[in-house]
Short mmCIF file of C-alpha atoms in Angstrom, two decimals:
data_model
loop_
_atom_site.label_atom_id
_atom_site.label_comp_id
_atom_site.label_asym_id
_atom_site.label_seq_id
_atom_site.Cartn_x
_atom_site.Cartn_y
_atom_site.Cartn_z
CA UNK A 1 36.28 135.13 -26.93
CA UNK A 2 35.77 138.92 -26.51
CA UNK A 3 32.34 138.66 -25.50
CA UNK A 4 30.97 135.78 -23.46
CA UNK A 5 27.73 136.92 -22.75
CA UNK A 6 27.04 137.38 -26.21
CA UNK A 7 27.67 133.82 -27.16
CA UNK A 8 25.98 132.33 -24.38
CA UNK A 9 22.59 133.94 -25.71
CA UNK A 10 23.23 133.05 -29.19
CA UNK A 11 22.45 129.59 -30.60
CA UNK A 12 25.18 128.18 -33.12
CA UNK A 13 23.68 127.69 -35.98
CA UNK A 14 25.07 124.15 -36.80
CA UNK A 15 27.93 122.03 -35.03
CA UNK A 16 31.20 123.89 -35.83
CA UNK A 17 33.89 122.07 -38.24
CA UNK A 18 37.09 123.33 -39.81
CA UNK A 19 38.81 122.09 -42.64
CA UNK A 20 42.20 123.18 -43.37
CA UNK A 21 43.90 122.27 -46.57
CA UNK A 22 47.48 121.56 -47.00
CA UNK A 23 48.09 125.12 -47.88
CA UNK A 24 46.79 126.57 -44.39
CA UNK A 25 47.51 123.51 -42.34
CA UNK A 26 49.53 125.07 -39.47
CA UNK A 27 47.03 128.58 -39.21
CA UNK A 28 44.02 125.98 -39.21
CA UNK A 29 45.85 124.22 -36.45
CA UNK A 30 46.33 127.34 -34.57
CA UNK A 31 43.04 128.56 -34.99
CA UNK A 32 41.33 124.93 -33.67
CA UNK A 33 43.47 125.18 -30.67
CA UNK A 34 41.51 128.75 -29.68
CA UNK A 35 38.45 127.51 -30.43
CA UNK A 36 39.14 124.59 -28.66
CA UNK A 37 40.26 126.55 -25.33
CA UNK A 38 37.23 129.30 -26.25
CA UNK A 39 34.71 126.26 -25.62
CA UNK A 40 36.40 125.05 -22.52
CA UNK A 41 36.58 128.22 -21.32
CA UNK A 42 32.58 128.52 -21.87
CA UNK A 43 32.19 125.26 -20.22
CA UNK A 44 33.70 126.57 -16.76
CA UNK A 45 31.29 129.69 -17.34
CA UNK A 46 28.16 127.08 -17.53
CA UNK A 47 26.99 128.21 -21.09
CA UNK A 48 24.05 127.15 -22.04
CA UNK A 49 24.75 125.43 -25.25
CA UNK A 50 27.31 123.21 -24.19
CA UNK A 51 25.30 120.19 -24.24
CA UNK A 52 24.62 120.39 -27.71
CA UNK A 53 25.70 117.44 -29.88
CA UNK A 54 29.38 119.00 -31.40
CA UNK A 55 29.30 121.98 -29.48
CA UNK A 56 32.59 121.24 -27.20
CA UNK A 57 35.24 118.82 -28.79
CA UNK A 58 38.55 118.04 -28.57
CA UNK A 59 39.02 118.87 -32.11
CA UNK A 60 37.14 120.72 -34.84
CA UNK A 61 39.32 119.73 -37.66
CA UNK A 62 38.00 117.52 -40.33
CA UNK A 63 39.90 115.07 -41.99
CA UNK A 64 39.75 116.00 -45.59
CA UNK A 65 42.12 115.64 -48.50
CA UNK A 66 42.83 116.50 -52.31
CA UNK A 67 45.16 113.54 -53.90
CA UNK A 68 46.21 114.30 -57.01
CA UNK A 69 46.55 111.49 -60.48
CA UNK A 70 49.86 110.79 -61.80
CA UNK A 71 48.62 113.45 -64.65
CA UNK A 72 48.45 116.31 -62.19
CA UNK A 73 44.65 115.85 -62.05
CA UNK A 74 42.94 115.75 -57.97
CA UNK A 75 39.78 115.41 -56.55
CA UNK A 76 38.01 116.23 -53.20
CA UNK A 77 37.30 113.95 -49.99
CA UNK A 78 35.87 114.08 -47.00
CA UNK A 79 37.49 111.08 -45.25
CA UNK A 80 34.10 111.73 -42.39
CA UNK A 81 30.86 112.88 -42.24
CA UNK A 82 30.05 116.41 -42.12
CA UNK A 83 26.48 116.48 -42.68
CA UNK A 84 24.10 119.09 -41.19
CA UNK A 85 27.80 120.99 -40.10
CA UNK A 86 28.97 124.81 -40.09
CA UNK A 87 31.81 124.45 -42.16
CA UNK A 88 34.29 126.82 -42.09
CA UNK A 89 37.29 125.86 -45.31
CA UNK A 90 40.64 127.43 -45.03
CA UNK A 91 43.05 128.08 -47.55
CA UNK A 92 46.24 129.82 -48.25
CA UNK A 93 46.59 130.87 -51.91
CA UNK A 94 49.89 131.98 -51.29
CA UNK A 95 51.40 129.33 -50.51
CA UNK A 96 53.99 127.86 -53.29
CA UNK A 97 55.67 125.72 -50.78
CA UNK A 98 53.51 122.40 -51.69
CA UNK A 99 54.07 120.43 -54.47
CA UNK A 100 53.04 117.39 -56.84
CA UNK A 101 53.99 115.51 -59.17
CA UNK A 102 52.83 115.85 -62.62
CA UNK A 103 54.18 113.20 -65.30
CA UNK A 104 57.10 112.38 -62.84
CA UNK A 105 57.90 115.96 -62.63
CA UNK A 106 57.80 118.14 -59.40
CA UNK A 107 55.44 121.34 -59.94
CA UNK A 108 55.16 123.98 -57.33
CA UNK A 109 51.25 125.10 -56.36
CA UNK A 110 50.26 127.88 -57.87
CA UNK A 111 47.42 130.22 -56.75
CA UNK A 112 45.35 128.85 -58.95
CA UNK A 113 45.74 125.43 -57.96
CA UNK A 114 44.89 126.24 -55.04
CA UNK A 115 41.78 128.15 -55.82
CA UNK A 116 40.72 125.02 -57.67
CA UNK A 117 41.49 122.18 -54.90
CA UNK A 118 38.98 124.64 -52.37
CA UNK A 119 36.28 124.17 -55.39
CA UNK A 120 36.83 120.43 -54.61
CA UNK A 121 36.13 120.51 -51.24
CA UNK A 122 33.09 122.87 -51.78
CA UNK A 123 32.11 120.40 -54.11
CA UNK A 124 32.19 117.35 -51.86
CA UNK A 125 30.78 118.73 -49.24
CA UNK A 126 27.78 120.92 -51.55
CA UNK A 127 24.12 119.38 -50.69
CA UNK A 128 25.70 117.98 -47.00
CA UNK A 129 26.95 120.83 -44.80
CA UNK A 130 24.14 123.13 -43.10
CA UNK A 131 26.21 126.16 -44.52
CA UNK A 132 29.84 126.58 -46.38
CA UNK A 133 32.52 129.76 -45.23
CA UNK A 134 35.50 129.99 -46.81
CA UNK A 135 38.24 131.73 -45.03
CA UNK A 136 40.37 133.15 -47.90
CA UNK A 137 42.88 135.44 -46.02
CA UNK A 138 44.35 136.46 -49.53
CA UNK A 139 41.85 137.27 -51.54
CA UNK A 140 42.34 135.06 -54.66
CA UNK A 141 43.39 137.35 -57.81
CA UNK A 142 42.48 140.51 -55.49
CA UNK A 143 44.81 142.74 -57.74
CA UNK A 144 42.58 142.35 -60.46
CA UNK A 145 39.79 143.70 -59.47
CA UNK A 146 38.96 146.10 -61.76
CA UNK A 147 39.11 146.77 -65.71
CA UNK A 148 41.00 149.20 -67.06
CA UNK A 149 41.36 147.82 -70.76
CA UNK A 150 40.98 144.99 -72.41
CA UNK A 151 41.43 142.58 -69.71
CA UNK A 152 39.42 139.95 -67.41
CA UNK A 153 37.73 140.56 -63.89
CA UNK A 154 39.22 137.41 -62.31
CA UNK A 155 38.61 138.26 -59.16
CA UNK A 156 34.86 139.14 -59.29
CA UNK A 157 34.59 136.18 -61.44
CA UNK A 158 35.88 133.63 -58.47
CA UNK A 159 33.52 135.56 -55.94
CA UNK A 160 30.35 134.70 -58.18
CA UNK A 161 31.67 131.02 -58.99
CA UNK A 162 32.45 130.45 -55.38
CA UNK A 163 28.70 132.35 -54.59
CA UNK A 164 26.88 130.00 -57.07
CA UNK A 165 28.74 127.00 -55.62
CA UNK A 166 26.40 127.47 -52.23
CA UNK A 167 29.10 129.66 -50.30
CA UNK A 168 27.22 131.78 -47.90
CA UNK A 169 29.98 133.43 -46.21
CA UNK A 170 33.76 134.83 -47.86
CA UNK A 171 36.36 135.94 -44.77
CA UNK A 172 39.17 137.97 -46.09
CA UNK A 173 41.61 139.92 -44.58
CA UNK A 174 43.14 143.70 -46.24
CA UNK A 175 41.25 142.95 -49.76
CA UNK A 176 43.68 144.98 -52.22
CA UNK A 177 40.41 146.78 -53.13
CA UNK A 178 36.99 145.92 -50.64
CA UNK A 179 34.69 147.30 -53.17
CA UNK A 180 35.38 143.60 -55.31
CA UNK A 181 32.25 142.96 -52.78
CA UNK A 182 29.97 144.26 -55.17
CA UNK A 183 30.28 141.35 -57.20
CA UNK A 184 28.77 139.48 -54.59
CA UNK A 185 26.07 141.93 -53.10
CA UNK A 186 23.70 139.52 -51.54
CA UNK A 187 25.97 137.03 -49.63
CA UNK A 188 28.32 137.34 -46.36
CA UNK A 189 31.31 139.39 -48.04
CA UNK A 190 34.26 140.18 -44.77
CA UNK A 191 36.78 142.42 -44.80
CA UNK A 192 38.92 142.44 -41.84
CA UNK A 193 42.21 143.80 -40.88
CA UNK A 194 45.51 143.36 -38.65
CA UNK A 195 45.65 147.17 -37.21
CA UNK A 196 45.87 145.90 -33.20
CA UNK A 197 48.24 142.78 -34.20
CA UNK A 198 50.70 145.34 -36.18
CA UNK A 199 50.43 148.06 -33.01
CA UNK A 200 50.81 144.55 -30.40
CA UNK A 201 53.65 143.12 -32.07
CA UNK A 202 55.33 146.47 -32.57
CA UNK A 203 55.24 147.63 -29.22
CA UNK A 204 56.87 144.49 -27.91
CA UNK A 205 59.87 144.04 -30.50
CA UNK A 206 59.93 148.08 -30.04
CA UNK A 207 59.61 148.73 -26.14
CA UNK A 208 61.46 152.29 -26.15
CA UNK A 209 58.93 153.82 -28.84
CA UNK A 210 57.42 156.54 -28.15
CA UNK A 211 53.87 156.84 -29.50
CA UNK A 212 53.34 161.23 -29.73
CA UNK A 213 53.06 163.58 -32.32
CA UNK A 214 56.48 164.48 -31.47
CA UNK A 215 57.97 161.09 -31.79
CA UNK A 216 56.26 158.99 -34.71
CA UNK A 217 54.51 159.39 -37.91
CA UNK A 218 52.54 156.83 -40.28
CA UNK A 219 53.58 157.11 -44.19
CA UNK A 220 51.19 155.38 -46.76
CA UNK A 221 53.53 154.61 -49.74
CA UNK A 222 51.12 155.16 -52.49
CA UNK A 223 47.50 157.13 -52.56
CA UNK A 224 46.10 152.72 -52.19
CA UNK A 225 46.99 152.38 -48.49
CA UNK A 226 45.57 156.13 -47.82
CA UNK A 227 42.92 154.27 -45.75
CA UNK A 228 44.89 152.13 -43.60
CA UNK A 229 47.39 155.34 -42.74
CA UNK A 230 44.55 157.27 -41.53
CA UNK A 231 43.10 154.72 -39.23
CA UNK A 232 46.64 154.56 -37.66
CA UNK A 233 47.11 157.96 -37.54
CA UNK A 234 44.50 158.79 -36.26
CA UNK A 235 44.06 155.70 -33.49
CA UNK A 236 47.43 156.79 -32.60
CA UNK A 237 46.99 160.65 -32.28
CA UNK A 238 49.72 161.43 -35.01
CA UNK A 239 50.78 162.78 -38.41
CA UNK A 240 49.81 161.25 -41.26
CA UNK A 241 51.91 161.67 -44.76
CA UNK A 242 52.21 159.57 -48.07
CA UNK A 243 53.87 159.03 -51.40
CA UNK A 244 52.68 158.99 -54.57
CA UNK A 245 54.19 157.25 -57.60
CA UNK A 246 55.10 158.62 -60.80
CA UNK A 247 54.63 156.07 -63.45
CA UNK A 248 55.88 155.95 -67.07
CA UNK A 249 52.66 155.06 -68.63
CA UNK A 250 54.68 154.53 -72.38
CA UNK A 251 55.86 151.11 -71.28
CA UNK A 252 54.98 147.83 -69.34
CA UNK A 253 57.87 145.97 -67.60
CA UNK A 254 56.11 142.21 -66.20
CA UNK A 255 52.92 143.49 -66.49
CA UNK A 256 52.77 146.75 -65.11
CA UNK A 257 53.58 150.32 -65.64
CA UNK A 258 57.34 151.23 -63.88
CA UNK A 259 57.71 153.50 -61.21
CA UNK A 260 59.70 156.59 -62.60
CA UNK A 261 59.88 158.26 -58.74
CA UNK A 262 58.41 158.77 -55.46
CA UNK A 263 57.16 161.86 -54.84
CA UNK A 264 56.08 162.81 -50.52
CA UNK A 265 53.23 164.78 -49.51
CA UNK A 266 53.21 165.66 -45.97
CA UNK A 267 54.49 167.10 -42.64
CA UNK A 268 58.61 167.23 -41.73
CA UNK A 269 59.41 164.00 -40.60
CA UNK A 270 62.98 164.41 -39.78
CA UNK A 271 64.09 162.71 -36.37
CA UNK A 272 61.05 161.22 -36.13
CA UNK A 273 60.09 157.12 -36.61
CA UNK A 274 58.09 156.26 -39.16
CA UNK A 275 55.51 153.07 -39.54
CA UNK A 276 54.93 152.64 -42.68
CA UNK A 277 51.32 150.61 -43.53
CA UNK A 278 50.26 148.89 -46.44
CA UNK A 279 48.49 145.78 -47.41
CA UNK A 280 51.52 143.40 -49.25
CA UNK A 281 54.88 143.11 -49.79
CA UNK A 282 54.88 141.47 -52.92
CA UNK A 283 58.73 142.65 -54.48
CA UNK A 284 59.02 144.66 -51.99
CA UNK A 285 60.75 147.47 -54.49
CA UNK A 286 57.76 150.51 -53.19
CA UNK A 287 58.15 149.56 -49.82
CA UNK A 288 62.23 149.84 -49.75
CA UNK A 289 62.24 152.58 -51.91
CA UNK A 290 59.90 154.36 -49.31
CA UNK A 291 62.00 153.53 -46.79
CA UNK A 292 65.47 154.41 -48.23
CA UNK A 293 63.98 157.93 -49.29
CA UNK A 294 62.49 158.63 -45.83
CA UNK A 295 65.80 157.69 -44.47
CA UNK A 296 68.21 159.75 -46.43
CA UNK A 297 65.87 162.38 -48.56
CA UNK A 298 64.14 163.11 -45.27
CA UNK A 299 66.40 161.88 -42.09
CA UNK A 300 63.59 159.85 -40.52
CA UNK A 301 64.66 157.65 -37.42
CA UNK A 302 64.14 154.74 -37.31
CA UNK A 303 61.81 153.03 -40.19
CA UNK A 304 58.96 150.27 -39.47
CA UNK A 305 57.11 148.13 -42.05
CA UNK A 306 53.67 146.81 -41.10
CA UNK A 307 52.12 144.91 -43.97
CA UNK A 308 49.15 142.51 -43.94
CA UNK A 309 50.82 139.69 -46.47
CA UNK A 310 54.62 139.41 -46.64
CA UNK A 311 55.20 137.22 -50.07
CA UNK A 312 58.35 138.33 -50.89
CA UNK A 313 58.39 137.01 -54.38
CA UNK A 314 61.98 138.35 -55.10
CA UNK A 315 63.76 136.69 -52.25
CA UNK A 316 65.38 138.81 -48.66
CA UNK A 317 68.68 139.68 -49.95
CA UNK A 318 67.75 143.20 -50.77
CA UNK A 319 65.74 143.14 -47.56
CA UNK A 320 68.87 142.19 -45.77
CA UNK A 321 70.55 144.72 -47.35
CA UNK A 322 68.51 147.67 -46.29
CA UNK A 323 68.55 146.13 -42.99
CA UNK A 324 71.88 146.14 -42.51
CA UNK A 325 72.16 149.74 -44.70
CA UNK A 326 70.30 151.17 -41.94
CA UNK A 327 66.99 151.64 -43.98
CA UNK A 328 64.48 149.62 -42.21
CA UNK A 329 64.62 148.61 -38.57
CA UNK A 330 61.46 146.16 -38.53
CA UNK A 331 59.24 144.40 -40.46
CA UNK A 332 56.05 143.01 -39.49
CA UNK A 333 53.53 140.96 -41.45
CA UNK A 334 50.85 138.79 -40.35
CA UNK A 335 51.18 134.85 -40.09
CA UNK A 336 47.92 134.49 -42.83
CA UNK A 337 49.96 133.51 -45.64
CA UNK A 338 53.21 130.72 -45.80
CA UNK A 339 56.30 132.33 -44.70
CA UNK A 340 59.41 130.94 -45.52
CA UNK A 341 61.97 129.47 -42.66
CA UNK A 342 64.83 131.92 -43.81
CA UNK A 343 62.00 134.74 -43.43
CA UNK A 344 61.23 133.34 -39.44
CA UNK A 345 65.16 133.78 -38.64
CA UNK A 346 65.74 137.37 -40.19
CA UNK A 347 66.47 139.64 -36.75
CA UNK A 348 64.19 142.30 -38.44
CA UNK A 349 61.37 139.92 -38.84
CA UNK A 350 58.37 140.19 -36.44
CA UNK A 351 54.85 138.29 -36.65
CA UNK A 352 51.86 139.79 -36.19
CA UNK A 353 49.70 136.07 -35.25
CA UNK A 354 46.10 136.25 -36.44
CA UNK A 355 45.10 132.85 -35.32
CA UNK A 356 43.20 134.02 -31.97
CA UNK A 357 41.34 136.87 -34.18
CA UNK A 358 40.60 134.71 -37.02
CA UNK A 359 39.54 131.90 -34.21
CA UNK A 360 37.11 134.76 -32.30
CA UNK A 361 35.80 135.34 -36.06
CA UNK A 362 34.74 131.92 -36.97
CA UNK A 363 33.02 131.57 -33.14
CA UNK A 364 31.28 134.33 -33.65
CA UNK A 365 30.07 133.55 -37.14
CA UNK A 366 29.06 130.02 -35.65
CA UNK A 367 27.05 131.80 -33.20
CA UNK A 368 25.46 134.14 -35.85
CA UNK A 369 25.73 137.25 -33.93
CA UNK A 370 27.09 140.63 -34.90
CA UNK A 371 31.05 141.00 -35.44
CA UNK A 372 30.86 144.94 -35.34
CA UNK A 373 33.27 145.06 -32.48
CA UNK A 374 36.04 142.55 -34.36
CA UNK A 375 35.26 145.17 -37.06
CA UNK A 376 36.78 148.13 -35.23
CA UNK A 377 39.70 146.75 -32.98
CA UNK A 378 40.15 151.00 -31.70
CA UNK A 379 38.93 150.15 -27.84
CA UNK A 380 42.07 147.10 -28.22
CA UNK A 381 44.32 149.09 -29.72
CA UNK A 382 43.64 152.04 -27.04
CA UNK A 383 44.03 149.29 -24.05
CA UNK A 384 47.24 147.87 -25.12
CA UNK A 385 48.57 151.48 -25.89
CA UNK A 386 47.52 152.00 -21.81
CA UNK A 387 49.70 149.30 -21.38
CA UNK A 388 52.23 150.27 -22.75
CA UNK A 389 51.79 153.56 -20.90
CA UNK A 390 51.46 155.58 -24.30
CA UNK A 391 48.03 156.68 -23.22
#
């Protein structure tokens, strides 16, 4: 934890459990073991609160489940008590590698499925647990989060169903647009984000870079990711530049208005390498286009992709393609949402592990004191750059 001294003043506010569903079973694992070693590690430091009924187990995992009829339909189940409990629920939207059977016939889990079986387990445990999180890492339906015709709010609309369901607290990570926190304006609303596990794991796949003004630049691909390009920028003491997409707004191709071109505003960034931040890949069509332009419009160096979700709906062959093309050198995404095996084996593939952040999160949550310093990871991010000697 990054502050012992905290915790041991603070009083949890109920025993601590986790429940993972199928879709985040392997993060949820990850994350128990930290909290797990976090408590032992308090033990050895004499904290106050160890005594406490459920404070230090050997697990906080509960055993909970969502079986599904032979008609598709499921239910929620706690399989052990978790009365009077912290609860802290898990679950990976993302992840279409789960399936069931419906009528004999094998149906991948969609997003909303899975939005559905975490209303279960809300449900089942509604009226017993002290207080309900939900860790939501992708925010569910986060792209549509605001109206801009005719057209639903589905993402404000979960927020207040999962509000009125008794959720005090919703952990995300890179919300395509924070502000959907309005929707929910008196309740715990979390926004965090993977700036010191992008900078970490790109410093160790890439030990000769060099991070100057001379050296390296950070691109946003589109006016959305402005934010996240000046934090790094600026963290990092360099140049900031960014594209902006033309659009023909006379047709829709799935859903959407195409990108005619992309058009770069910023310094010369020939010779130089070039991170370039945003919160997805979902295609992955911006981010290679980006890349390919920087590379031969502009003669940038080398090319790095740091994005929060890697989904990859369109598969890694053009991915491999650029790779071997010469157009990207790296890409790193965080482990919040399912990645597939053949992603793990790609040699441009590194992974930025959230487990220990998201674990220091949910302690500190327990504990009910601030989280201003997870918040702003700049004093991390400055240490491992001393590290690294870039500082």
């Amino acid at each position: 934890m990054s502050d012992i001294k905290i915790l041991k003043k603070a009083m949890p506010v109920a025993p601590l459990k986790l429940v993972a569903l199928n879709s985040c079973s392997e993060l949820g694992s990850q994350v128990n073991q930290h909290i797990v070693g976090f408590r032992a590690r308090d033990n050895a430091n004499e904290n106050a609160f160890i005594n406490l009924t459920g404070y230090q187990e050997s697990s906080y995992l509960v055993n909970a489940s969502c079986p599904r009829f032979g008609t598709g339909e499921a239910k929620g189940i706690f399989h052990e008590s978790i009365r009077g409990t912290d609860l802290f629920i898990m679950v990976d939207v993302c992840n279409y590698s789960i399936t069931y059977s419906v009528c004999g016939h094998e149906n991948h889990m969609s997003p909303d499925d899975h939005y559905q079986d975490l209303k279960r387990i809300i449900s089942a445990a509604t009226g017993k647990a002290k207080r309900i999180n939900v860790v939501m890492p992708f925010l569910y339906e986060s792209r549509q989060h605001k109206r801009t015709k005719r057209e639903s709010l589905d993402c404000a609309m979960a927020l207040q169903e999962l509000v009125n369901m008794g959720v005090s607290n919703i952990i995300t990570f890179d919300a395509h647009d924070p502000r959907v926190s309005n929707a929910v304006p008196l309740n715990g609303f979390d926004n965090f984000s993977a700036a010191y596990q992008f900078i970490k794991g790109l410093l160790h796949s890439v030990p000769d870079l060099e991070v100057d003004n001379e050296h390296l630049m950070v691109i946003s691909p589109d006016e959305g990711a402005m934010a996240r390009a000046i934090y790094f920028s600026n963290v990092l003491g360099v140049d900031m530049g960014m594209f902006y997409k033309r659009r023909d707004y006379s047709t829709i191709v799935d859903g959407k208005n195409p990108i005619v071109a992309h058009e770069f505003l910023g310094s010369n960034v020939e010779g130089k390498n070039v991170i370039i931040i945003d919160d997805m890949i979902s295609s992955g069509e911006s981010m290679l286009d980006t890349a390919k332009m920087l590379k031969e419009r502009y003669h940038a160096s080398r090319v790095f992709v740091c994005t929060t979700f890697g989904l990859f709906s369109n598969g890694l062959d053009k991915f491999d393609q650029y790779y071997k093309q010469g157009y990207i050198d790296r890409v790193i995404t965080t482990n919040l949402v399912y990645r597939t095996p053949e992603l793990l084996s790609r040699p441009y593939y590194v992974e930025a592990d959230m487990s220990k952040f998201l674990a220091s999160i949910i302690e500190a949550l327990n504990h009910d004191v601030s989280i201003g310093l997870i918040h702003s990871p700049t004093e991390k991010i400055q240490q491992i750059l001393s590290e690294f000697g870039h500082c």
